[in-house]
Tab-separated table of C-alpha atoms in Angstrom:
chain	number	residue	atom	x	y	z
A	793	MET	CA	34.234	-51.619	136.975
A	794	LYS	CA	35.929	-48.614	134.773
A	795	TYR	CA	38.733	-48.336	137.991
A	796	PHE	CA	39.749	-52.024	136.935
A	797	TYR	CA	40.081	-51.340	133.179
A	798	ALA	CA	41.985	-48.319	133.831
A	799	ALA	CA	44.943	-50.649	135.884
A	800	CYS	CA	44.214	-53.050	133.381
A	801	ILE	CA	45.565	-49.881	130.719
A	802	VAL	CA	48.816	-49.726	132.620
A	803	VAL	CA	49.495	-53.063	133.038
A	804	PHE	CA	49.389	-53.212	129.612
A	805	LEU	CA	51.659	-50.303	129.161
A	806	THR	CA	54.485	-51.846	131.763
A	807	SER	CA	56.784	-55.096	132.021
A	808	CYS	CA	56.174	-57.401	134.616
A	809	ASN	CA	58.227	-60.710	135.658
A	810	THR	CA	56.433	-63.773	134.495
A	811	SER	CA	57.318	-67.058	132.528
A	812	LYS	CA	57.858	-67.615	129.038
A	813	PRO	CA	54.752	-70.757	127.242
A	814	LYS	CA	55.439	-73.553	126.675
A	815	GLU	CA	53.410	-73.683	123.482
A	816	LYS	CA	52.551	-70.591	122.028
A	817	VAL	CA	51.931	-69.373	118.271
A	818	THR	CA	52.585	-65.740	117.184
A	819	ILE	CA	52.789	-63.658	113.797
A	820	VAL	CA	56.298	-63.194	112.048
A	821	GLU	CA	56.280	-59.818	110.688
A	822	GLU	CA	57.606	-60.059	107.718
A	823	ASN	CA	58.437	-56.324	107.248
A	824	THR	CA	61.161	-55.794	109.947
A	825	SER	CA	60.808	-51.973	109.642
A	826	ILE	CA	57.736	-51.626	111.108
A	827	SER	CA	57.604	-51.328	114.672
A	828	LYS	CA	57.023	-53.286	117.126
A	829	LYS	CA	54.233	-50.925	118.258
A	830	ASP	CA	53.303	-51.493	114.756
A	831	SER	CA	52.856	-55.211	114.764
A	832	LEU	CA	49.907	-57.425	116.347
A	833	SER	CA	52.724	-59.165	118.308
A	834	PHE	CA	52.399	-56.181	120.644
A	835	PHE	CA	49.405	-56.916	122.032
A	836	LEU	CA	49.308	-60.350	122.371
A	837	ASP	CA	52.528	-60.014	123.766
A	838	HIS	CA	50.662	-57.537	126.350
A	839	TYR	CA	47.798	-59.673	126.727
A	840	GLU	CA	49.641	-63.041	127.319
A	841	LYS	CA	51.598	-60.935	130.050
A	842	PHE	CA	48.219	-59.893	131.856
A	843	PHE	CA	47.067	-62.826	131.435
A	844	THR	CA	49.925	-65.158	133.110
A	845	THR	CA	49.962	-62.278	135.981
A	846	ASN	CA	46.661	-63.183	136.691
A	847	PHE	CA	46.702	-66.601	135.835
A	848	ASN	CA	49.372	-67.321	138.814
A	849	VAL	CA	47.600	-65.247	141.178
A	850	SER	CA	44.176	-66.695	141.068
A	851	GLU	CA	46.059	-70.073	141.132
A	852	CYS	CA	43.266	-71.352	139.360
A	853	PRO	CA	45.045	-75.587	138.576
A	854	GLY	CA	44.887	-75.342	134.711
A	855	ALA	CA	43.422	-73.202	131.480
A	856	ALA	CA	43.987	-73.331	127.877
A	857	ILE	CA	43.509	-70.040	125.504
A	858	VAL	CA	43.409	-69.429	121.931
A	859	ILE	CA	43.344	-66.632	120.020
A	860	VAL	CA	42.404	-66.382	115.813
A	861	LYS	CA	43.272	-63.096	113.777
A	862	ASP	CA	41.513	-63.436	110.123
A	863	SER	CA	42.038	-67.625	108.819
A	864	VAL	CA	45.306	-67.992	111.207
A	865	VAL	CA	46.043	-69.104	114.503
A	866	VAL	CA	48.031	-66.143	116.626
A	867	TYR	CA	48.575	-67.695	119.423
A	868	LYS	CA	47.382	-70.895	121.410
A	869	ARG	CA	48.778	-72.225	125.239
A	870	GLY	CA	48.161	-74.509	127.710
A	871	PHE	CA	48.381	-73.004	131.262
A	872	GLY	CA	48.450	-75.104	134.089
A	873	VAL	CA	48.097	-78.708	135.486
A	874	LYS	CA	45.313	-80.749	134.519
A	875	GLU	CA	44.950	-82.061	138.267
A	876	ILE	CA	45.989	-80.380	141.582
A	877	HIS	CA	49.322	-81.472	142.939
A	878	THR	CA	50.674	-82.936	140.013
A	879	GLN	CA	53.277	-81.695	137.407
A	880	ASP	CA	50.670	-83.031	134.792
A	881	SER	CA	50.612	-79.511	132.065
A	882	VAL	CA	47.822	-78.367	130.283
A	883	ASP	CA	48.698	-78.525	126.964
A	884	VAL	CA	47.175	-77.174	123.346
A	885	ASN	CA	45.521	-80.703	123.407
A	886	THR	CA	43.776	-80.926	126.642
A	887	VAL	CA	40.191	-82.006	126.526
A	888	PHE	CA	37.793	-79.843	128.576
A	889	ARG	CA	34.109	-79.738	129.602
A	890	ILE	CA	33.042	-76.177	127.072
A	891	ALA	CA	29.869	-75.795	129.326
A	892	SER	CA	27.397	-73.076	127.189
A	893	LEU	CA	29.402	-72.929	124.466
A	894	SER	CA	27.613	-75.688	123.189
A	895	LYS	CA	24.492	-73.989	122.293
A	896	GLY	CA	26.726	-71.458	119.776
A	897	VAL	CA	28.354	-74.939	118.171
A	898	THR	CA	24.306	-76.180	117.992
A	899	ALA	CA	23.618	-72.705	115.999
A	900	VAL	CA	26.189	-73.386	113.714
A	901	LEU	CA	25.147	-76.717	112.909
A	902	ALA	CA	21.263	-75.818	112.339
A	903	GLY	CA	22.604	-73.417	110.180
A	904	ASN	CA	24.305	-76.032	108.361
A	905	LEU	CA	21.246	-77.502	107.793
A	906	VAL	CA	19.497	-74.964	106.649
A	907	ASP	CA	22.552	-74.663	104.127
A	908	ARG	CA	21.417	-77.507	102.816
A	909	ALA	CA	17.623	-77.347	103.008
A	910	GLU	CA	17.028	-80.285	106.052
A	911	LEU	CA	15.628	-77.135	108.228
A	912	GLN	CA	14.622	-73.678	108.196
A	913	TRP	CA	14.281	-71.195	111.067
A	914	ASN	CA	10.648	-70.952	111.505
A	915	GLN	CA	10.058	-73.815	111.093
A	916	ARG	CA	7.784	-75.206	113.834
A	917	VAL	CA	8.661	-77.634	116.111
A	918	LYS	CA	5.851	-79.659	116.308
A	919	GLU	CA	6.059	-80.548	112.641
A	920	SER	CA	9.078	-82.427	113.556
A	921	VAL	CA	8.644	-83.563	117.181
A	922	ARG	CA	5.238	-84.241	117.470
A	923	THR	CA	5.873	-85.627	120.862
A	924	PHE	CA	6.035	-82.311	122.057
A	925	ASP	CA	3.377	-79.939	123.933
A	926	LEU	CA	2.690	-76.955	126.618
A	927	ARG	CA	0.180	-76.645	128.616
A	928	ASP	CA	-0.818	-74.081	126.432
A	929	LYS	CA	-1.346	-75.798	123.219
A	930	GLU	CA	-1.952	-72.640	121.241
A	931	GLN	CA	1.709	-72.212	121.902
A	932	ALA	CA	3.314	-74.874	121.619
A	933	ASN	CA	1.504	-75.251	118.112
A	934	ARG	CA	3.571	-71.279	117.493
A	935	LEU	CA	6.865	-71.953	118.539
A	936	GLN	CA	9.667	-72.332	115.983
A	937	VAL	CA	13.026	-73.200	116.175
A	938	ASN	CA	14.130	-70.125	116.413
A	939	HIS	CA	12.773	-69.147	119.792
A	940	LEU	CA	14.157	-72.885	121.052
A	941	LEU	CA	17.066	-70.735	119.925
A	942	SER	CA	17.436	-67.141	120.990
A	943	HIS	CA	16.024	-68.680	124.582
A	944	THR	CA	12.184	-66.641	123.834
A	945	THR	CA	10.193	-69.622	124.023
A	946	GLY	CA	8.041	-67.962	127.540
A	947	LEU	CA	8.299	-69.935	129.675
A	948	TYR	CA	9.905	-69.395	132.812
A	949	GLN	CA	14.306	-69.387	132.942
A	950	TYR	CA	15.964	-73.127	133.596
A	951	THR	CA	12.300	-74.546	133.044
A	952	TYR	CA	13.261	-78.658	134.047
A	953	THR	CA	17.077	-77.595	134.685
A	954	LYS	CA	16.668	-80.274	137.830
A	955	LEU	CA	15.355	-82.926	135.068
A	956	ILE	CA	18.735	-82.693	133.479
A	957	GLN	CA	20.275	-82.704	136.454
A	958	LYS	CA	18.738	-85.634	137.160
A	959	GLY	CA	19.662	-87.355	134.206
A	960	LEU	CA	16.196	-87.748	132.667
A	961	SER	CA	17.149	-88.111	128.871
A	962	ILE	CA	16.250	-85.824	126.157
A	963	ASP	CA	12.913	-87.245	125.534
A	964	ARG	CA	11.641	-88.025	129.126
A	965	ILE	CA	12.116	-84.261	129.057
A	966	ILE	CA	10.009	-83.158	126.040
A	967	ASN	CA	7.212	-85.098	127.379
A	968	SER	CA	7.366	-83.186	130.877
A	969	PHE	CA	7.296	-80.303	129.336
A	970	LYS	CA	3.164	-81.080	128.163
A	971	ARG	CA	2.721	-79.445	131.903
A	972	LYS	CA	4.524	-76.604	132.199
A	973	GLY	CA	2.831	-73.389	132.054
A	974	VAL	CA	3.685	-70.085	129.861
A	975	ILE	CA	4.692	-66.951	131.246
A	976	ALA	CA	5.231	-64.848	127.924
A	977	LYS	CA	3.844	-65.061	124.280
A	978	GLU	CA	6.480	-66.882	122.277
A	979	GLY	CA	9.510	-64.542	120.630
A	980	VAL	CA	8.741	-61.294	123.190
A	981	ASP	CA	10.886	-62.648	126.270
A	982	TYR	CA	14.036	-63.834	127.345
A	983	GLU	CA	14.439	-66.398	129.989
A	984	TYR	CA	17.431	-68.278	129.684
A	985	GLN	CA	17.074	-72.499	129.173
A	986	ASN	CA	19.130	-75.122	129.079
A	987	ALA	CA	16.088	-78.173	128.847
A	988	MET	CA	14.114	-76.342	125.915
A	989	PHE	CA	17.567	-75.150	123.696
A	990	SER	CA	17.613	-78.994	123.537
A	991	VAL	CA	14.605	-79.847	122.289
A	992	ILE	CA	16.475	-78.612	119.216
A	993	GLU	CA	18.718	-81.699	119.045
A	994	LYS	CA	15.480	-84.138	117.995
A	995	VAL	CA	14.174	-81.010	115.458
A	996	MET	CA	17.596	-81.664	114.071
A	997	GLU	CA	17.663	-85.766	113.962
A	998	ASN	CA	13.869	-85.811	112.709
A	999	GLN	CA	14.597	-83.864	109.966
A	1000	THR	CA	18.190	-85.945	109.470
A	1001	GLU	CA	16.871	-89.525	110.320
A	1002	LYS	CA	20.408	-89.061	112.173
A	1003	PRO	CA	21.474	-88.323	115.862
A	1004	PHE	CA	22.489	-85.259	116.935
A	1005	GLU	CA	25.912	-87.167	118.201
A	1006	THR	CA	26.394	-88.080	114.485
A	1007	LEU	CA	25.273	-84.650	113.126
A	1008	LEU	CA	28.083	-83.086	115.790
A	1009	LYS	CA	30.956	-85.261	114.205
A	1010	GLU	CA	30.133	-84.993	110.488
A	1011	ARG	CA	28.991	-82.062	110.115
A	1012	ILE	CA	31.185	-79.852	112.422
A	1013	PHE	CA	33.909	-81.790	113.840
A	1014	ASP	CA	35.331	-83.655	111.482
A	1015	SER	CA	34.726	-81.301	108.788
A	1016	ALA	CA	36.943	-78.233	110.888
A	1017	GLY	CA	39.717	-80.173	111.843
A	1018	MET	CA	37.968	-79.986	115.879
A	1019	CYS	CA	39.971	-83.717	116.028
A	1020	THR	CA	40.138	-84.373	120.031
A	1021	ALA	CA	35.903	-82.792	120.156
A	1022	SER	CA	33.403	-84.843	121.544
A	1023	SER	CA	29.666	-84.326	123.057
A	1024	THR	CA	29.016	-88.294	125.390
A	1025	PHE	CA	30.568	-88.154	128.065
A	1026	SER	CA	32.300	-91.621	128.032
A	1027	GLU	CA	34.658	-89.830	125.370
A	1028	ILE	CA	36.120	-86.986	127.683
A	1029	LYS	CA	35.603	-90.214	130.704
A	1030	ASN	CA	37.820	-92.430	128.641
A	1031	ASN	CA	40.354	-89.781	126.949
A	1032	ILE	CA	43.808	-89.676	128.693
A	1033	ASN	CA	44.648	-86.271	127.904
A	1034	VAL	CA	41.923	-84.361	130.135
A	1035	ALA	CA	41.519	-81.314	132.404
A	1036	LEU	CA	39.854	-82.247	135.361
A	1037	PRO	CA	37.415	-80.082	137.200
A	1038	HIS	CA	38.095	-78.555	140.559
A	1039	SER	CA	36.603	-76.894	143.303
A	1040	TYR	CA	37.042	-73.848	144.988
A	1041	ASN	CA	36.489	-73.904	149.677
A	1042	HIS	CA	36.001	-69.703	149.727
A	1043	TYR	CA	36.828	-70.932	153.763
A	1044	SER	CA	40.127	-72.363	153.363
A	1045	LYS	CA	40.411	-70.327	150.677
A	1046	LYS	CA	42.019	-73.533	148.218
A	1047	TYR	CA	41.048	-75.744	145.110
A	1048	LYS	CA	40.230	-79.673	145.336
A	1049	LEU	CA	40.201	-82.007	143.029
A	1050	ASP	CA	36.167	-82.345	141.758
A	1051	LYS	CA	34.847	-85.620	139.422
A	1052	LEU	CA	33.992	-85.224	136.206
A	1053	HIS	CA	30.046	-86.244	135.816
A	1054	GLU	CA	27.445	-86.854	133.488
A	1055	ASN	CA	25.402	-83.729	133.669
A	1056	TYR	CA	24.756	-82.203	130.445
A	1057	TYR	CA	25.581	-85.021	128.184
A	1058	ASN	CA	21.858	-85.925	128.042
A	1059	VAL	CA	21.348	-82.272	126.838
A	1060	ALA	CA	24.693	-81.623	124.566
A	1061	ALA	CA	22.878	-79.751	122.667
A	1062	ALA	CA	23.134	-76.844	125.811
A	1063	GLY	CA	26.096	-77.792	127.582
A	1064	GLY	CA	27.580	-81.598	126.872
A	1065	ILE	CA	30.181	-80.659	124.394
A	1066	ASN	CA	34.233	-81.282	124.882
A	1067	ALA	CA	37.220	-80.040	123.069
A	1068	SER	CA	40.888	-78.905	123.236
A	1069	ILE	CA	41.730	-74.972	122.929
A	1070	SER	CA	43.249	-76.825	119.252
A	1071	ASP	CA	39.792	-77.310	118.581
A	1072	MET	CA	38.784	-73.980	119.134
A	1073	GLY	CA	40.940	-72.434	117.103
A	1074	GLU	CA	39.818	-74.005	114.520
A	1075	TYR	CA	36.141	-73.441	115.061
A	1076	LEU	CA	37.087	-69.750	115.522
A	1077	LYS	CA	37.657	-69.681	111.674
A	1078	VAL	CA	34.440	-71.359	111.468
A	1079	LEU	CA	32.229	-68.271	113.621
A	1080	LEU	CA	35.322	-65.568	111.420
A	1081	GLY	CA	33.292	-66.655	107.826
A	1082	TYR	CA	36.373	-68.746	106.769
A	1083	ARG	CA	34.730	-72.048	106.464
A	1084	SER	CA	31.843	-71.127	103.820
A	1085	ASP	CA	32.083	-75.282	103.565
A	1086	ILE	CA	30.674	-75.768	107.422
A	1087	ILE	CA	28.006	-72.584	107.364
A	1088	SER	CA	27.541	-69.979	104.758
A	1089	LYS	CA	28.213	-66.030	105.535
A	1090	GLU	CA	23.967	-65.961	104.847
A	1091	SER	CA	23.574	-68.662	108.126
A	1092	LEU	CA	26.343	-66.994	109.994
A	1093	ALA	CA	24.294	-63.570	109.775
A	1094	ASP	CA	21.287	-64.774	110.722
A	1095	ILE	CA	22.480	-67.157	113.853
A	1096	PHE	CA	24.360	-63.529	114.739
A	1097	ASN	CA	21.499	-61.252	114.346
A	1098	PRO	CA	19.852	-59.453	117.306
A	1099	ILE	CA	16.134	-61.654	117.937
A	1100	VAL	CA	15.846	-60.637	121.638
A	1101	CYS	CA	17.065	-57.229	123.900
A	1102	THR	CA	18.979	-58.159	127.175
A	1103	SER	CA	20.115	-55.022	128.065
A	1104	ASN	CA	17.193	-54.549	131.126
A	1105	LYS	CA	18.394	-58.028	131.849
A	1106	ASP	CA	20.768	-59.136	134.922
A	1107	THR	CA	23.319	-60.416	132.861
A	1108	TYR	CA	27.020	-59.824	133.832
A	1109	VAL	CA	27.675	-58.943	130.565
A	1110	ASN	CA	25.892	-55.920	130.772
A	1111	LEU	CA	28.424	-54.363	133.216
A	1112	TRP	CA	31.370	-54.090	130.830
A	1113	ASP	CA	32.830	-51.706	130.802
A	1114	GLY	CA	31.851	-50.073	126.623
A	1115	VAL	CA	29.647	-52.464	126.200
A	1116	THR	CA	25.699	-50.068	125.978
A	1117	ASP	CA	23.292	-52.546	124.976
A	1118	SER	CA	23.243	-56.579	125.020
A	1119	TYR	CA	21.132	-58.465	122.994
A	1120	TYR	CA	20.862	-62.757	122.008
A	1121	ALA	CA	21.007	-64.347	118.226
A	1122	MET	CA	20.211	-67.578	118.156
A	1123	GLY	CA	23.212	-69.306	120.290
A	1124	TRP	CA	24.711	-66.625	120.594
A	1125	ARG	CA	24.816	-63.317	122.621
A	1126	ILE	CA	25.339	-60.086	120.727
A	1127	LEU	CA	27.213	-56.837	122.319
A	1128	ASP	CA	26.625	-52.839	121.269
A	1129	TYR	CA	30.249	-51.947	122.348
A	1130	ARG	CA	32.164	-48.837	120.927
A	1131	GLY	CA	30.222	-48.168	118.225
A	1132	ARG	CA	30.853	-52.344	117.033
A	1133	ARG	CA	29.087	-54.862	117.713
A	1134	ILE	CA	31.001	-57.944	119.137
A	1135	VAL	CA	29.834	-61.926	119.173
A	1136	TYR	CA	29.923	-63.787	122.608
A	1137	HIS	CA	28.925	-66.207	124.906
A	1138	GLY	CA	29.903	-67.732	128.513
A	1139	GLY	CA	29.430	-71.198	129.999
A	1140	ASN	CA	29.500	-72.779	133.059
A	1141	VAL	CA	29.386	-76.849	134.276
A	1142	ASN	CA	30.784	-79.318	136.151
A	1143	GLN	CA	33.212	-76.074	137.552
A	1144	TYR	CA	34.541	-76.208	134.039
A	1145	LYS	CA	34.478	-72.692	132.903
A	1146	THR	CA	34.314	-70.908	129.642
A	1147	GLN	CA	34.330	-68.420	127.481
A	1148	LEU	CA	33.933	-67.350	123.399
A	1149	LEU	CA	34.628	-63.946	122.029
A	1150	ILE	CA	34.298	-62.977	118.084
A	1151	ASP	CA	35.084	-59.156	116.892
A	1152	PRO	CA	33.395	-59.562	113.072
A	1153	ASP	CA	34.615	-56.048	112.089
A	1154	ASN	CA	37.953	-56.752	112.946
A	1155	LYS	CA	38.296	-59.983	112.774
A	1156	ILE	CA	39.579	-61.340	115.701
A	1157	GLY	CA	38.468	-63.908	117.995
A	1158	ILE	CA	39.918	-65.598	121.444
A	1159	CYS	CA	38.520	-68.693	123.435
A	1160	VAL	CA	39.250	-69.119	127.205
A	1161	LEU	CA	38.939	-72.157	128.575
A	1162	PHE	CA	39.443	-73.411	132.413
A	1163	ASN	CA	39.206	-76.385	134.487
A	1164	ALA	CA	38.142	-74.452	138.172
A	1165	PRO	CA	35.857	-71.380	138.877
A	1166	ASN	CA	38.203	-68.410	139.875
A	1167	PRO	CA	38.373	-64.616	140.319
A	1168	PHE	CA	39.892	-63.957	137.010
A	1169	ASN	CA	37.126	-65.870	134.645
A	1170	GLY	CA	35.147	-61.949	134.836
A	1171	PRO	CA	37.784	-59.643	133.342
A	1172	VAL	CA	39.674	-61.899	130.861
A	1173	MET	CA	37.439	-61.057	128.236
A	1174	PRO	CA	36.649	-57.009	128.413
A	1175	THR	CA	40.271	-56.499	129.181
A	1176	PHE	CA	40.432	-58.540	126.068
A	1177	LEU	CA	38.414	-55.710	124.526
A	1178	ASN	CA	40.344	-52.965	125.731
A	1179	TYR	CA	43.492	-54.140	124.996
A	1180	TYR	CA	42.923	-54.829	121.516
A	1181	ASP	CA	40.903	-51.308	121.139
A	1182	PHE	CA	44.542	-49.771	122.775
A	1183	TYR	CA	45.857	-51.982	120.096
A	1184	LEU	CA	44.497	-50.450	117.347
A	1185	ASP	CA	44.844	-46.476	118.637
A	1186	VAL	CA	48.278	-47.156	118.439
A	1187	LYS	CA	48.205	-48.210	115.123
A	1188	LYS	CA	46.987	-45.553	113.504
């Protein structure tokens, strides 16, 4: 892994022939006396070369990327095509499924409810969802909102994922939990969940007397200016500007068009949100703390506050160069990275691969969306961190 990052730095310091972006936003320096190496554009130009070169090599059909520094979108571009064997290019308003990045959006929505005194982090689940139960009734009575959002409910990982894939409603899934036993006390053990995480939908609905879909639209999408974001299968199915999913055949080494499917729209809180890269740029501003009208800095700090250590788990982020420890907060992974904390999450659904990262200390964030699995997905974020650290060192 370390050899890979060394190679990345070599790429960073050398130029390569890549096509210029069709749609791109970059910072314009007001003081022309500042050398290019001291400007953010130095970092952006070289990261773009890295991304473009590796994207082309990967032959992934389509992707989109946005970078926000402070409260400004400094880079935004679509790559490739929405559908293989066409010339229909991905643009900055092309919609992707954002997969498990939905969990972070759900956590932000929960923070919005907390700010309005409609929800509490230590509120017991059964106070709002009386139909919820477990085989261990005492534990079911103790479970709190923060346990749902941090994957510390005590159940085995991915409990009832099969019910999600069968298309059962969240109400039917909740009714099924009464048959499930636990493997740990609440708040102690991290085991990643989708079905249990989405119980928060019913908590929010019962607390506000509004559908989860409406809460997302009114409190997050509309307020943040996420104009093409949605949380239903019908909305992405009927959108004419969509990056369609593609699967990869490891024998033929070729991509082929796949079908949009309805999986995880029945648990939208965990993986059912759709958005363009322009939407995600506006969302990054929220996460960087510039939209206190959507979520206060106090609630933002709450959802980023580590709850359970995941350093001993088989989690890919623990392999990143520079990461010493990892945690799960509420809807977010938190990484101890070279003396500072990084907020991160990745997603994978219906062949879409998605990643989002913010560096709160340096007030910079990035989101990348792919419409197919590809080997380039892995190094995108750790390389971003390595390049940005190199830029900071040069600037000093």
